[in-house]
XYZ file of N, CA and C in Angstrom:
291
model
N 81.941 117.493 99.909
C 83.287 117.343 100.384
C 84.204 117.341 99.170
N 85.131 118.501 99.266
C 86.228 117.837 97.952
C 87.692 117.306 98.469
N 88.104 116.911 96.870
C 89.311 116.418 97.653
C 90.176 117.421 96.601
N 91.486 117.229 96.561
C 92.433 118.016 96.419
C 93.744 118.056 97.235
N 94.917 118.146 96.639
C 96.613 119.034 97.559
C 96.352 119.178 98.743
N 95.312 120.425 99.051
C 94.984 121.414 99.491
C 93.830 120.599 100.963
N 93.193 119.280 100.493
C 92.354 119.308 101.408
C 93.157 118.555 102.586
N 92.028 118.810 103.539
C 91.784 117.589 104.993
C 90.987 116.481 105.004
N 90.629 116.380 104.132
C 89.635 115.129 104.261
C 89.807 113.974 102.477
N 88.907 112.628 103.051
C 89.186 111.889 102.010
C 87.708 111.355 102.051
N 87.257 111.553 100.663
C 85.572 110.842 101.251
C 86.104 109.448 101.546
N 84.694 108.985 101.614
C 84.948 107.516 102.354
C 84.913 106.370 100.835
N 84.773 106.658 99.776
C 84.597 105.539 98.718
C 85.864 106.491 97.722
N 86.656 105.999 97.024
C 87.475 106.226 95.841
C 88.655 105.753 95.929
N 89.213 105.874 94.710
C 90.426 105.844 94.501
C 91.519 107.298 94.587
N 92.686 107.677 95.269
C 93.161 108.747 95.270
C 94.454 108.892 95.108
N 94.856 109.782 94.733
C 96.672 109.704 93.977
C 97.125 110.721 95.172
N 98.333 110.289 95.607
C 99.008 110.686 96.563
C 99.238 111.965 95.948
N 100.034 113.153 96.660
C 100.134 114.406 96.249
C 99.625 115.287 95.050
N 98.847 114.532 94.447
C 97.843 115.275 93.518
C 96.280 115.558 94.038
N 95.171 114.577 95.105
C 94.278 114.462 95.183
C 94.415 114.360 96.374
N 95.509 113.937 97.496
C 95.456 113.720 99.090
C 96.858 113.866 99.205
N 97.051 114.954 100.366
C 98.391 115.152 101.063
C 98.604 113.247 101.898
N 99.719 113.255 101.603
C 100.283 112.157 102.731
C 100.510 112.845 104.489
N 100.317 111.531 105.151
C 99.644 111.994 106.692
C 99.083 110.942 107.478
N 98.638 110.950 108.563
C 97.847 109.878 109.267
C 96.142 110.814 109.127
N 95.612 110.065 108.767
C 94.105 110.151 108.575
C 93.076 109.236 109.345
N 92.072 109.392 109.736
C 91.306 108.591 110.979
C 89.809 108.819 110.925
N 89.281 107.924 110.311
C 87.745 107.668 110.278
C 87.038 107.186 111.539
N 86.022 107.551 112.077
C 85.753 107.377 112.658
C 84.896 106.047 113.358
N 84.082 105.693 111.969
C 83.866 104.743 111.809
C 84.238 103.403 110.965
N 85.053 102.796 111.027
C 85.195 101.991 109.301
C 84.800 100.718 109.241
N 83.593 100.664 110.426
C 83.004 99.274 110.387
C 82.720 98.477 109.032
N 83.405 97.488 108.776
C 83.147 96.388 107.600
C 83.776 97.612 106.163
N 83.997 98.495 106.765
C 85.002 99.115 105.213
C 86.754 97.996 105.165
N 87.174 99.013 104.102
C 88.696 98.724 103.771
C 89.395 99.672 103.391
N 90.520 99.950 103.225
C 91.207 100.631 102.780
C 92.605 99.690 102.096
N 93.034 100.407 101.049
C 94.634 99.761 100.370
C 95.255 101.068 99.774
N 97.051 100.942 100.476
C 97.756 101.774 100.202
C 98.533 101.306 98.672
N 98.235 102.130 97.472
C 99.412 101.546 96.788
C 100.798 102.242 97.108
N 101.744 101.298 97.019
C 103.285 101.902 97.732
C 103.886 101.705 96.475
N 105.154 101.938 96.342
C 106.076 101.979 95.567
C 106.581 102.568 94.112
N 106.782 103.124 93.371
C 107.230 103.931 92.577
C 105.859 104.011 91.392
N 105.185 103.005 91.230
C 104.729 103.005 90.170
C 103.025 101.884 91.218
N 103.315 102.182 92.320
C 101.814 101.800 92.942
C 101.800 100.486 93.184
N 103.059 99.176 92.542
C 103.129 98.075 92.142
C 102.963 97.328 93.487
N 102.722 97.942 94.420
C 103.072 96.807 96.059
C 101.742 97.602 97.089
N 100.825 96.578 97.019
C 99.358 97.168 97.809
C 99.580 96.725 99.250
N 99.361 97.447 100.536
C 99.162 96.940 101.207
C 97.675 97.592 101.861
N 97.170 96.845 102.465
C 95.816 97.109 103.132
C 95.321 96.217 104.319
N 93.921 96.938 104.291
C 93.315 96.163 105.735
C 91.830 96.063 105.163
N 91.339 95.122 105.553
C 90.303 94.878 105.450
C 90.050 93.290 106.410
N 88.747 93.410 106.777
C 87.421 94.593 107.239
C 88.004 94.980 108.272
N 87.904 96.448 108.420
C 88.151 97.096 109.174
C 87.079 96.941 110.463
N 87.427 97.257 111.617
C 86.762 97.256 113.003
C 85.647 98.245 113.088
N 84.744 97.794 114.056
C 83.946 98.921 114.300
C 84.259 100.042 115.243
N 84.198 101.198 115.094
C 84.758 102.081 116.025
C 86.145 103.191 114.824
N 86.234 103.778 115.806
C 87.609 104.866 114.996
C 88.796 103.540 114.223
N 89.416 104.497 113.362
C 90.573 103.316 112.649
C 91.201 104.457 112.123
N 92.479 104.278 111.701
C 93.603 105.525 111.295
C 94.552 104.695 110.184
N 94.877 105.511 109.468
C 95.989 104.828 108.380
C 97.260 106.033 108.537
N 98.457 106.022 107.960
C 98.766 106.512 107.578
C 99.303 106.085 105.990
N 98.805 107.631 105.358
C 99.501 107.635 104.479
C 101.086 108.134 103.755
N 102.021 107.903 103.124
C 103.377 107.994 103.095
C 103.352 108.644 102.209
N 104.753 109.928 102.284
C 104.845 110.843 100.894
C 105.096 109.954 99.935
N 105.906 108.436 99.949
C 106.247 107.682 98.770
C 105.096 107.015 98.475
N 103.844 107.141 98.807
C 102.624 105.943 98.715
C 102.320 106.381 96.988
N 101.458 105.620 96.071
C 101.196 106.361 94.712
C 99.878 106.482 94.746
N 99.197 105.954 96.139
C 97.850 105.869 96.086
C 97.066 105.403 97.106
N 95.929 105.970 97.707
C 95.015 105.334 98.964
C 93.728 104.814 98.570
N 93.400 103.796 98.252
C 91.722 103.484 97.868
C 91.037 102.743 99.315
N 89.771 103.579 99.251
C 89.264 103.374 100.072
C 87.581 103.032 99.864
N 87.387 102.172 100.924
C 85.481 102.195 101.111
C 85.099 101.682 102.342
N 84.643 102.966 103.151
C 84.268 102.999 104.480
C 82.703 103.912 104.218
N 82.005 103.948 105.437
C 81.079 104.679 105.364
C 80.607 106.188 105.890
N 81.722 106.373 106.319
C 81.660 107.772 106.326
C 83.028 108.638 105.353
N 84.120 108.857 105.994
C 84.702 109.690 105.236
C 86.438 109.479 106.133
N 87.439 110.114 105.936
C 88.927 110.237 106.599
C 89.197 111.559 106.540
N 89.544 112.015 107.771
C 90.466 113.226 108.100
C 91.297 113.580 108.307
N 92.236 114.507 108.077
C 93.647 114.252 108.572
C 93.808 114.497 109.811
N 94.702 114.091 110.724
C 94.703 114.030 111.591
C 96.341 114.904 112.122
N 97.366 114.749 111.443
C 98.910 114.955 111.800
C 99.146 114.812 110.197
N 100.050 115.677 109.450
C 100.601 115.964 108.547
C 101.430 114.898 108.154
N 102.049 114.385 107.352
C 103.407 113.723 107.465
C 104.791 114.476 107.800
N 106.062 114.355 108.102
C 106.666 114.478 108.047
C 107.651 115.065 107.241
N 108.417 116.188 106.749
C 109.177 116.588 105.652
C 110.201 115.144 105.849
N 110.459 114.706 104.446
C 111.498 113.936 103.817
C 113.049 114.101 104.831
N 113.885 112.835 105.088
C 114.999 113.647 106.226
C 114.645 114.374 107.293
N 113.089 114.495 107.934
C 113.215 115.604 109.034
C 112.464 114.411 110.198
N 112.385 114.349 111.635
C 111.573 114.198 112.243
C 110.751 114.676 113.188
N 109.509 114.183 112.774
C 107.945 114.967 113.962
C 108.690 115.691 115.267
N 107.952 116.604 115.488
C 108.684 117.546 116.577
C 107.828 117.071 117.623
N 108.091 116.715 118.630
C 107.091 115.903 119.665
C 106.281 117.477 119.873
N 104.974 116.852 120.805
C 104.538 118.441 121.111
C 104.869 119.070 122.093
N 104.579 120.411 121.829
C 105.043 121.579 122.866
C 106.518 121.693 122.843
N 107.189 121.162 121.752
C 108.434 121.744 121.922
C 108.557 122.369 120.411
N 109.618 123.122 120.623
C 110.202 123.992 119.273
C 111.192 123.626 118.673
């Protein structure tokens, strides 16, 4: 599995830098029994928020174009699920144009 800009997925153990190594987005593991995840937020990563232990069963984060970072350790992996949003714009509900 790689990661990258470019990918859909986040393995399930690392540390990852927002728009260099993982697009921002809602992402959703399927499993994240007894994992965690922590978003660093703010200009320079300085404000963590997270969850831990996560539930057994599916679990979803989103991540934010302003986030500086997602660390994670679950046992399988995160996918994206829905893109984020362009900056100033909002989600187009579906089926409309």
């Amino acid at each position: 599995m790689t990661t990258g800009a470019g990918s859909n997925t986040i393995p399930g153990t690392g540390t990852f830098f927002v728009g260099i190594d993982i697009v921002p987005g809602r992402y959703r593991c399927d499993d994240g029994k007894g994992g965690w995840w922590v978003r660093f937020t703010g200009p320079d990563g300085d404000a963590p928020v997270g969850s831990w232990p996560l539930p057994e069963g599916p679990t979803e984060v989103e991540i934010e174009p302003t986030d500086f970072a997602f660390e994670t350790r679950v046992r399988s992996h995160w996918r994206l699920v829905a893109p984020a949003a362009a900056p100033g714009r909002r989600p187009r509900p579906p089926g409309r144009r």
